């Protein structure tokens, strides 16, 4: 613009001087009075009212050791003592006896609830084979002898059960089981199954094992017989009810809840016939006396789909004054394949 003005003979106006004003320094931050007051306050004192002296065994949601590792080793657990070379063993609570008992209880509890792989031994297989032959023979005899009684059999009263030497012929030509209905054969079979299974289990796991617990019962029943188990089939809700129903054969331990047997392993098979006949007579006597609780509420349809070896197809039962009506019977079948090892 100045050059253009000079060329035109005009004088260029002087440029205005731009003076930069100083930038004011930022104001100092005002102290946060509230923050300073909070900083001056001491941290609240942590108070733990837990009485740790009363905590004997601490249970954690997340275990210190993997459960699989415990399962492989727990049977060998024991409390240390001086014979193992320890110079000193101190107990924070209780004494050595208390600590040792806690360890024993832990091992017992794990044994009780563990579902082990047990082998189905030769004793069990032979016993089941013997049972199948016997019960099929009894069924055949009942069908032939009870259906066509001869003159000498008419008017014969009930023989004394435990004085009978031969259950196939009580002396009059009639078998002791002549009046068995479907429910009697089923309960007879269940008595034997419980007897054989628990004895075979004990032979495999040893006497130090507490036995078959309600939570492991179906597992072991399936292992030995190759089929499932239905409590409802026998009109019961749980294993305790089954033990009560078969009180002449088994019971439950008051401390562990595991099954206990009342007969030696080599009990004659005829004994189970006598037990079943005794229970049948007692049940009918109670029903005739007006005891409605004595009636069985068995539901064989609940056993469908559990595997081979029960009552056959199309079984139907009706409750009458003398119990459930007869349906076809089939002896138990032992599983063809079993778990290896213990």
PDB file of N, CA and C in Angstrom, residues 253-289:
ATOM      1  N   UNK A 253     -27.753 -97.691  59.748  1.00  0.00           N
ATOM      2  CA  UNK A 253     -26.938 -97.339  60.900  1.00  0.00           C
ATOM      3  C   UNK A 253     -27.361 -95.974  61.442  1.00  0.00           C
ATOM      4  N   UNK A 254     -27.535 -95.874  62.744  1.00  0.00           N
ATOM      5  CA  UNK A 254     -27.997 -94.618  63.347  1.00  0.00           C
ATOM      6  C   UNK A 254     -27.000 -93.488  63.173  1.00  0.00           C
ATOM      7  N   UNK A 255     -25.703 -93.799  63.156  1.00  0.00           N
ATOM      8  CA  UNK A 255     -24.671 -92.762  63.070  1.00  0.00           C
ATOM      9  C   UNK A 255     -24.350 -92.353  61.639  1.00  0.00           C
ATOM     10  N   UNK A 256     -24.205 -93.325  60.748  1.00  0.00           N
ATOM     11  CA  UNK A 256     -23.777 -93.024  59.383  1.00  0.00           C
ATOM     12  C   UNK A 256     -24.916 -93.007  58.379  1.00  0.00           C
ATOM     13  N   UNK A 257     -26.029 -93.661  58.702  1.00  0.00           N
ATOM     14  CA  UNK A 257     -27.126 -93.760  57.750  1.00  0.00           C
ATOM     15  C   UNK A 257     -26.923 -94.839  56.709  1.00  0.00           C
ATOM     16  N   UNK A 258     -25.803 -95.565  56.773  1.00  0.00           N
ATOM     17  CA  UNK A 258     -25.504 -96.607  55.792  1.00  0.00           C
ATOM     18  C   UNK A 258     -26.268 -97.884  56.112  1.00  0.00           C
ATOM     19  N   UNK A 259     -26.460 -98.692  55.072  1.00  0.00           N
ATOM     20  CA  UNK A 259     -27.248 -99.916  55.205  1.00  0.00           C
ATOM     21  C   UNK A 259     -26.500-100.981  55.996  1.00  0.00           C
ATOM     22  N   UNK A 260     -27.239-101.681  56.848  1.00  0.00           N
ATOM     23  CA  UNK A 260     -26.714-102.797  57.620  1.00  0.00           C
ATOM     24  C   UNK A 260     -27.551-104.031  57.314  1.00  0.00           C
ATOM     25  N   UNK A 261     -26.894-105.191  57.287  1.00  0.00           N
ATOM     26  CA  UNK A 261     -27.595-106.440  57.019  1.00  0.00           C
ATOM     27  C   UNK A 261     -27.746-107.253  58.290  1.00  0.00           C
ATOM     28  N   UNK A 262     -28.807-108.051  58.305  1.00  0.00           N
ATOM     29  CA  UNK A 262     -29.063-108.846  59.485  1.00  0.00           C
ATOM     30  C   UNK A 262     -28.770-110.318  59.313  1.00  0.00           C
ATOM     31  N   UNK A 263     -28.207-110.716  58.146  1.00  0.00           N
ATOM     32  CA  UNK A 263     -27.970-112.137  57.892  1.00  0.00           C
ATOM     33  C   UNK A 263     -26.567-112.354  57.328  1.00  0.00           C
ATOM     34  N   UNK A 264     -25.909-113.449  57.678  1.00  0.00           N
ATOM     35  CA  UNK A 264     -24.573-113.760  57.140  1.00  0.00           C
ATOM     36  C   UNK A 264     -24.603-113.927  55.630  1.00  0.00           C
ATOM     37  N   UNK A 265     -23.436-113.850  55.004  1.00  0.00           N
ATOM     38  CA  UNK A 265     -23.385-113.908  53.544  1.00  0.00           C
ATOM     39  C   UNK A 265     -23.838-115.256  52.981  1.00  0.00           C
ATOM     40  N   UNK A 266     -23.657-116.329  53.718  1.00  0.00           N
ATOM     41  CA  UNK A 266     -24.051-117.641  53.212  1.00  0.00           C
ATOM     42  C   UNK A 266     -25.390-118.104  53.775  1.00  0.00           C
ATOM     43  N   UNK A 267     -26.252-117.168  54.080  1.00  0.00           N
ATOM     44  CA  UNK A 267     -27.600-117.504  54.531  1.00  0.00           C
ATOM     45  C   UNK A 267     -28.319-118.318  53.459  1.00  0.00           C
ATOM     46  N   UNK A 268     -28.971-119.432  53.820  1.00  0.00           N
ATOM     47  CA  UNK A 268     -29.696-120.231  52.816  1.00  0.00           C
ATOM     48  C   UNK A 268     -30.766-119.393  52.120  1.00  0.00           C
ATOM     49  N   UNK A 269     -30.925-119.608  50.832  1.00  0.00           N
ATOM     50  CA  UNK A 269     -31.896-118.823  50.079  1.00  0.00           C
ATOM     51  C   UNK A 269     -33.315-119.050  50.577  1.00  0.00           C
ATOM     52  N   UNK A 270     -33.592-120.235  51.106  1.00  0.00           N
ATOM     53  CA  UNK A 270     -34.928-120.529  51.624  1.00  0.00           C
ATOM     54  C   UNK A 270     -35.307-119.608  52.782  1.00  0.00           C
ATOM     55  N   UNK A 271     -34.310-119.051  53.455  1.00  0.00           N
ATOM     56  CA  UNK A 271     -34.590-118.131  54.564  1.00  0.00           C
ATOM     57  C   UNK A 271     -35.375-116.917  54.080  1.00  0.00           C
ATOM     58  N   UNK A 272     -35.090-116.454  52.874  1.00  0.00           N
ATOM     59  CA  UNK A 272     -35.789-115.282  52.351  1.00  0.00           C
ATOM     60  C   UNK A 272     -37.239-115.609  52.014  1.00  0.00           C
ATOM     61  N   UNK A 273     -37.509-116.859  51.646  1.00  0.00           N
ATOM     62  CA  UNK A 273     -38.897-117.303  51.458  1.00  0.00           C
ATOM     63  C   UNK A 273     -39.637-117.216  52.796  1.00  0.00           C
ATOM     64  N   UNK A 274     -38.999-117.691  53.851  1.00  0.00           N
ATOM     65  CA  UNK A 274     -39.640-117.695  55.166  1.00  0.00           C
ATOM     66  C   UNK A 274     -39.868-116.279  55.675  1.00  0.00           C
ATOM     67  N   UNK A 275     -38.909-115.405  55.468  1.00  0.00           N
ATOM     68  CA  UNK A 275     -39.072-114.012  55.894  1.00  0.00           C
ATOM     69  C   UNK A 275     -40.226-113.349  55.150  1.00  0.00           C
ATOM     70  N   UNK A 276     -40.325-113.633  53.865  1.00  0.00           N
ATOM     71  CA  UNK A 276     -41.384-113.024  53.055  1.00  0.00           C
ATOM     72  C   UNK A 276     -42.757-113.566  53.443  1.00  0.00           C
ATOM     73  N   UNK A 277     -42.837-114.861  53.725  1.00  0.00           N
ATOM     74  CA  UNK A 277     -44.113-115.441  54.143  1.00  0.00           C
ATOM     75  C   UNK A 277     -44.527-114.899  55.510  1.00  0.00           C
ATOM     76  N   UNK A 278     -43.579-114.736  56.400  1.00  0.00           N
ATOM     77  CA  UNK A 278     -43.879-114.175  57.718  1.00  0.00           C
ATOM     78  C   UNK A 278     -44.404-112.750  57.587  1.00  0.00           C
ATOM     79  N   UNK A 279     -43.763-111.967  56.727  1.00  0.00           N
ATOM     80  CA  UNK A 279     -44.217-110.584  56.509  1.00  0.00           C
ATOM     81  C   UNK A 279     -45.592-110.554  55.848  1.00  0.00           C
ATOM     82  N   UNK A 280     -45.847-111.498  54.940  1.00  0.00           N
ATOM     83  CA  UNK A 280     -47.150-111.553  54.260  1.00  0.00           C
ATOM     84  C   UNK A 280     -48.271-111.835  55.257  1.00  0.00           C
ATOM     85  N   UNK A 281     -48.055-112.806  56.131  1.00  0.00           N
ATOM     86  CA  UNK A 281     -49.082-113.143  57.124  1.00  0.00           C
ATOM     87  C   UNK A 281     -49.321-111.970  58.074  1.00  0.00           C
ATOM     88  N   UNK A 282     -48.258-111.346  58.493  1.00  0.00           N
ATOM     89  CA  UNK A 282     -48.399-110.210  59.407  1.00  0.00           C
ATOM     90  C   UNK A 282     -49.154-109.070  58.735  1.00  0.00           C
ATOM     91  N   UNK A 283     -48.843-108.813  57.462  1.00  0.00           N
ATOM     92  CA  UNK A 283     -49.505-107.725  56.734  1.00  0.00           C
ATOM     93  C   UNK A 283     -50.997-107.986  56.589  1.00  0.00           C
ATOM     94  N   UNK A 284     -51.348-109.208  56.223  1.00  0.00           N
ATOM     95  CA  UNK A 284     -52.767-109.536  56.038  1.00  0.00           C
ATOM     96  C   UNK A 284     -53.536-109.494  57.358  1.00  0.00           C
ATOM     97  N   UNK A 285     -52.888-109.916  58.427  1.00  0.00           N
ATOM     98  CA  UNK A 285     -53.543-109.865  59.737  1.00  0.00           C
ATOM     99  C   UNK A 285     -53.827-108.421  60.141  1.00  0.00           C
ATOM    100  N   UNK A 286     -52.901-107.541  59.853  1.00  0.00           N
ATOM    101  CA  UNK A 286     -53.095-106.126  60.179  1.00  0.00           C
ATOM    102  C   UNK A 286     -54.187-105.503  59.311  1.00  0.00           C
ATOM    103  N   UNK A 287     -54.241-105.901  58.044  1.00  0.00           N
ATOM    104  CA  UNK A 287     -55.275-105.371  57.154  1.00  0.00           C
ATOM    105  C   UNK A 287     -56.657-105.838  57.612  1.00  0.00           C
ATOM    106  N   UNK A 288     -56.767-107.104  57.973  1.00  0.00           N
ATOM    107  CA  UNK A 288     -58.053-107.639  58.445  1.00  0.00           C
ATOM    108  C   UNK A 288     -58.485-106.984  59.752  1.00  0.00           C
ATOM    109  N   UNK A 289     -57.500-106.519  60.530  1.00  0.00           N
ATOM    110  CA  UNK A 289     -57.815-105.847  61.790  1.00  0.00           C
ATOM    111  C   UNK A 289     -58.164-104.379  61.583  1.00  0.00           C
TER     112      UNK A 289
END
